[in-house]
Coordinates of C-alpha atoms in Angstrom, one line a residue:
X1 CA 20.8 -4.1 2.7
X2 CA 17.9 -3.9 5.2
X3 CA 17.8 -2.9 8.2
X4 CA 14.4 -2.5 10.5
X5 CA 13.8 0.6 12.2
X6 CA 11.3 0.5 15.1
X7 CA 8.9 4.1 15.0
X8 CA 6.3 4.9 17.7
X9 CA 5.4 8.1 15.8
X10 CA 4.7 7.9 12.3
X11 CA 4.5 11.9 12.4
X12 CA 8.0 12.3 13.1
X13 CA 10.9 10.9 11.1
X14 CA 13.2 13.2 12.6
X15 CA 14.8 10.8 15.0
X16 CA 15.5 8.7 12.1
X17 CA 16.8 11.0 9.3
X18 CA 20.1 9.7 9.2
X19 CA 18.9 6.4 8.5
X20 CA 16.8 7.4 5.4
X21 CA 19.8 8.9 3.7
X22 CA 21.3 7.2 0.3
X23 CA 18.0 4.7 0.2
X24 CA 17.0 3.1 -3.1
X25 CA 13.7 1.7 -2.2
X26 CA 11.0 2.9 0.3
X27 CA 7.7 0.7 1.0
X28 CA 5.1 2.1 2.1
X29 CA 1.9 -0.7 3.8
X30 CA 0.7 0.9 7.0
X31 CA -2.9 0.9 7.0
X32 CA -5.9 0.0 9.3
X33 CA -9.0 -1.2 8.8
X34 CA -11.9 0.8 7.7
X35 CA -14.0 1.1 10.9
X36 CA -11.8 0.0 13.0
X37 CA -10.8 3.3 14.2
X38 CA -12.8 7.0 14.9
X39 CA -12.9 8.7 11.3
X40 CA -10.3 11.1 12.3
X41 CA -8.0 8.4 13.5
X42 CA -8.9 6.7 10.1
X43 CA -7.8 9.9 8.1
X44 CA -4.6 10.5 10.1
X45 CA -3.4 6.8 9.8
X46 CA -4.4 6.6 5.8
X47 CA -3.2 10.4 4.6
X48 CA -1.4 12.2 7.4
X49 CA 1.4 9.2 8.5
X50 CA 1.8 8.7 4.3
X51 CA 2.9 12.7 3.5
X52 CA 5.2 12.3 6.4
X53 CA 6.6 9.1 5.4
X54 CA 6.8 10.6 1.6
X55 CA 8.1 13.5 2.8
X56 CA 11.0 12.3 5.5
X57 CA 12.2 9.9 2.7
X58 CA 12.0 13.1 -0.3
X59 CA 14.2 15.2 1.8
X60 CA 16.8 12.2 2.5
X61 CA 17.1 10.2 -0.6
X62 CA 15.7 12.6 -3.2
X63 CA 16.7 9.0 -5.7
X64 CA 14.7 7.2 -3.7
X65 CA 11.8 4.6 -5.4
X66 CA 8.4 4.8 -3.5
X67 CA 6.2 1.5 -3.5
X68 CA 2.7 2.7 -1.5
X69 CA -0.1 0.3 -0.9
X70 CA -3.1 1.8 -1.9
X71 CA -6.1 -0.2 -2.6
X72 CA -9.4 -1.0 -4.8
X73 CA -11.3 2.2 -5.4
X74 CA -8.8 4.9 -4.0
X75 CA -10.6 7.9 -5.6
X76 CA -8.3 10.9 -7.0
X77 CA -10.6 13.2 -7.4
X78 CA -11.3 13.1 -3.6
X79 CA -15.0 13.6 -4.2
X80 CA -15.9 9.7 -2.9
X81 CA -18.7 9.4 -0.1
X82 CA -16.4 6.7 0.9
X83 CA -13.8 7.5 3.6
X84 CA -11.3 4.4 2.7
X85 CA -11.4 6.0 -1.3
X86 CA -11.1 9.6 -0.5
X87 CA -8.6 9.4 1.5
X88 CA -6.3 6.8 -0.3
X89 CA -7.2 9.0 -3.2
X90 CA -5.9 12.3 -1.4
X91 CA -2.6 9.6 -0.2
X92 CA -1.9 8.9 -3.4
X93 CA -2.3 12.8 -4.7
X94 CA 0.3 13.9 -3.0
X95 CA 3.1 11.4 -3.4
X96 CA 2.3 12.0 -6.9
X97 CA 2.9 15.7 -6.3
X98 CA 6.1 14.8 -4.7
X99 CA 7.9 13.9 -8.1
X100 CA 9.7 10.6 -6.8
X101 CA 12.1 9.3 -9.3
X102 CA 9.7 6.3 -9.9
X103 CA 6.7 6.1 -8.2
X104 CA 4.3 2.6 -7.8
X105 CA 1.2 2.9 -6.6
X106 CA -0.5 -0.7 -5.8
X107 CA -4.2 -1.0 -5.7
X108 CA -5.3 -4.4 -4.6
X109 CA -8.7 -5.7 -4.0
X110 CA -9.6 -8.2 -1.3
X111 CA -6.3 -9.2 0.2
X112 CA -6.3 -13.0 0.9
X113 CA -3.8 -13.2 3.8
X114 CA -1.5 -16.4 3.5
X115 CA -1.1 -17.4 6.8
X116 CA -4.0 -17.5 9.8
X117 CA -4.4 -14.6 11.5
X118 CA -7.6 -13.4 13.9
X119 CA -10.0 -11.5 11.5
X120 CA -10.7 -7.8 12.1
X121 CA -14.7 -8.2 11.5
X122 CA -17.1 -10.2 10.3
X123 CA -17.1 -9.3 6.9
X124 CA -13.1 -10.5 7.0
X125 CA -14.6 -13.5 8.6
X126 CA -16.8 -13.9 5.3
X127 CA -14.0 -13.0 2.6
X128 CA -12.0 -15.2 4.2
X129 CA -14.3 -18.5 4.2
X130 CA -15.8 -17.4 0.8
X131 CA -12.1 -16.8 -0.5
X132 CA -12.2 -20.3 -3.2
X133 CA -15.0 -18.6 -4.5
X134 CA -14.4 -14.8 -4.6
X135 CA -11.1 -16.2 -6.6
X136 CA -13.3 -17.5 -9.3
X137 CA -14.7 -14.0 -10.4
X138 CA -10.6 -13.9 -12.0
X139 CA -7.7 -11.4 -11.2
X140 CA -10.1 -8.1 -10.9
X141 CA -11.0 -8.7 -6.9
X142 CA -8.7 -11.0 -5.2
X143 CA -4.8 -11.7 -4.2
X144 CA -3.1 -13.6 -1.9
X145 CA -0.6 -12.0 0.8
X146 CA 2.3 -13.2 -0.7
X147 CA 1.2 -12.8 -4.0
X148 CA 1.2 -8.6 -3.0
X149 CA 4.3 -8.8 -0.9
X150 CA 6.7 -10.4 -4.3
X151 CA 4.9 -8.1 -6.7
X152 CA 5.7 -5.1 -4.6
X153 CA 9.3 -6.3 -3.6
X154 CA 10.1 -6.9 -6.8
X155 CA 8.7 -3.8 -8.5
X156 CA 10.8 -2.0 -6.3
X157 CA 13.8 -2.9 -7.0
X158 CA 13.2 -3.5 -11.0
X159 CA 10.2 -1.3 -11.9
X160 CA 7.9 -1.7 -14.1
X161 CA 5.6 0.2 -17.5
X162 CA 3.0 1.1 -15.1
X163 CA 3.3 3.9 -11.7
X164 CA -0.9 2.7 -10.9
X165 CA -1.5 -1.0 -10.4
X166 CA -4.2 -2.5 -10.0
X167 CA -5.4 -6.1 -8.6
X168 CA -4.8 -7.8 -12.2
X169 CA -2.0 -5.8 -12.9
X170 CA -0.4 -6.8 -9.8
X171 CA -1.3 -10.6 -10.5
X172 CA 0.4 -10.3 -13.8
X173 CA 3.8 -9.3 -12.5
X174 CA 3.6 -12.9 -10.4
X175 CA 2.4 -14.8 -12.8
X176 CA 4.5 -13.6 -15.9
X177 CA 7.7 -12.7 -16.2
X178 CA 8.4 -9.4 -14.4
X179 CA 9.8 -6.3 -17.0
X180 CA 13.1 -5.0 -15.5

């Protein structure tokens, strides 16, 4: 069953609770583009709306499965002089700490998105255009959109060995059979 759920403030779930009860599956993709946005904004959009979102869904469907987008280079220790790492990394520390039932943390590299769409920068711009190429360097720094969005669907509702995916791992679950 799905059913979409329209959220002005990803700080407050509270409106909603009733309809994060019994869940099997969360997905969590909301992200923004690294400076796009004041560092602050950045930090609050990347950690604070995740514990939120990990926490509204905890105290609802305690069951519940959590697929988070993550990406390339999220850095656990915290320590990274890169904003985008550290603050995946500290993202991804906490919904560990949260002790979901299963847990799938998806690190992709460049995203390859499917269908046209305006670029955020230039450097999209680049990626984008260079994309044939960028795919020959093999599954370590590429994926297409929907190559992401069936790995993730599917891991959700049939899990997989691994809780931390990255780019190649995620390529293998499309391009091989997927473990139930």
């Amino acid at each position: 069953k799905l059913k979409e759920i329209v959220l002005s403030d990803f700080t407050d779930y509270s409106a909603i609770a009733s309809s994060l009860r019994n869940i099997d599956v969360a997905y969590f993709c909301v992200g923004v583009y690294t400076g796009a946005v004041p560092d602050a904004e950045f930090k609050k959009i990347t950690v604070d709306y995740t514990l939120k979102f990990a926490d509204a869904v905890k105290e609802n469907s305690p069951n519940a499965t959590l697929c988070f987008l993550s990406g390339e280079g999220a850095d656990r220790s915290e320590k990274s002089r890169l904003s985008f790492a550290r603050y995946k990394g500290m993202a991804e520390n906490y919904l560990i700490s949260k002790s979901f039932r299963q847990l799938y943390i998806f690190r992709p590299g460049y995203i390859y998105p499917v269908e046209k769409r305006k670029e955020p920068n230039f450097g999209y711009k680049l990626y984008r255009a260079l994309y044939p190429l960028i795919a020959l360097f093999g599954s370590g720094f590429s994926i297409k959109s929907t190559e992401l969005g069936e790995a993730m669907f599917k891991t959700g509702l049939h899990g997989t060995g691994k809780s931390t995916l990255e780019n190649a791992d995620i390529l293998n679950l499309v391009h091989h059979n997927h473990p139930s």
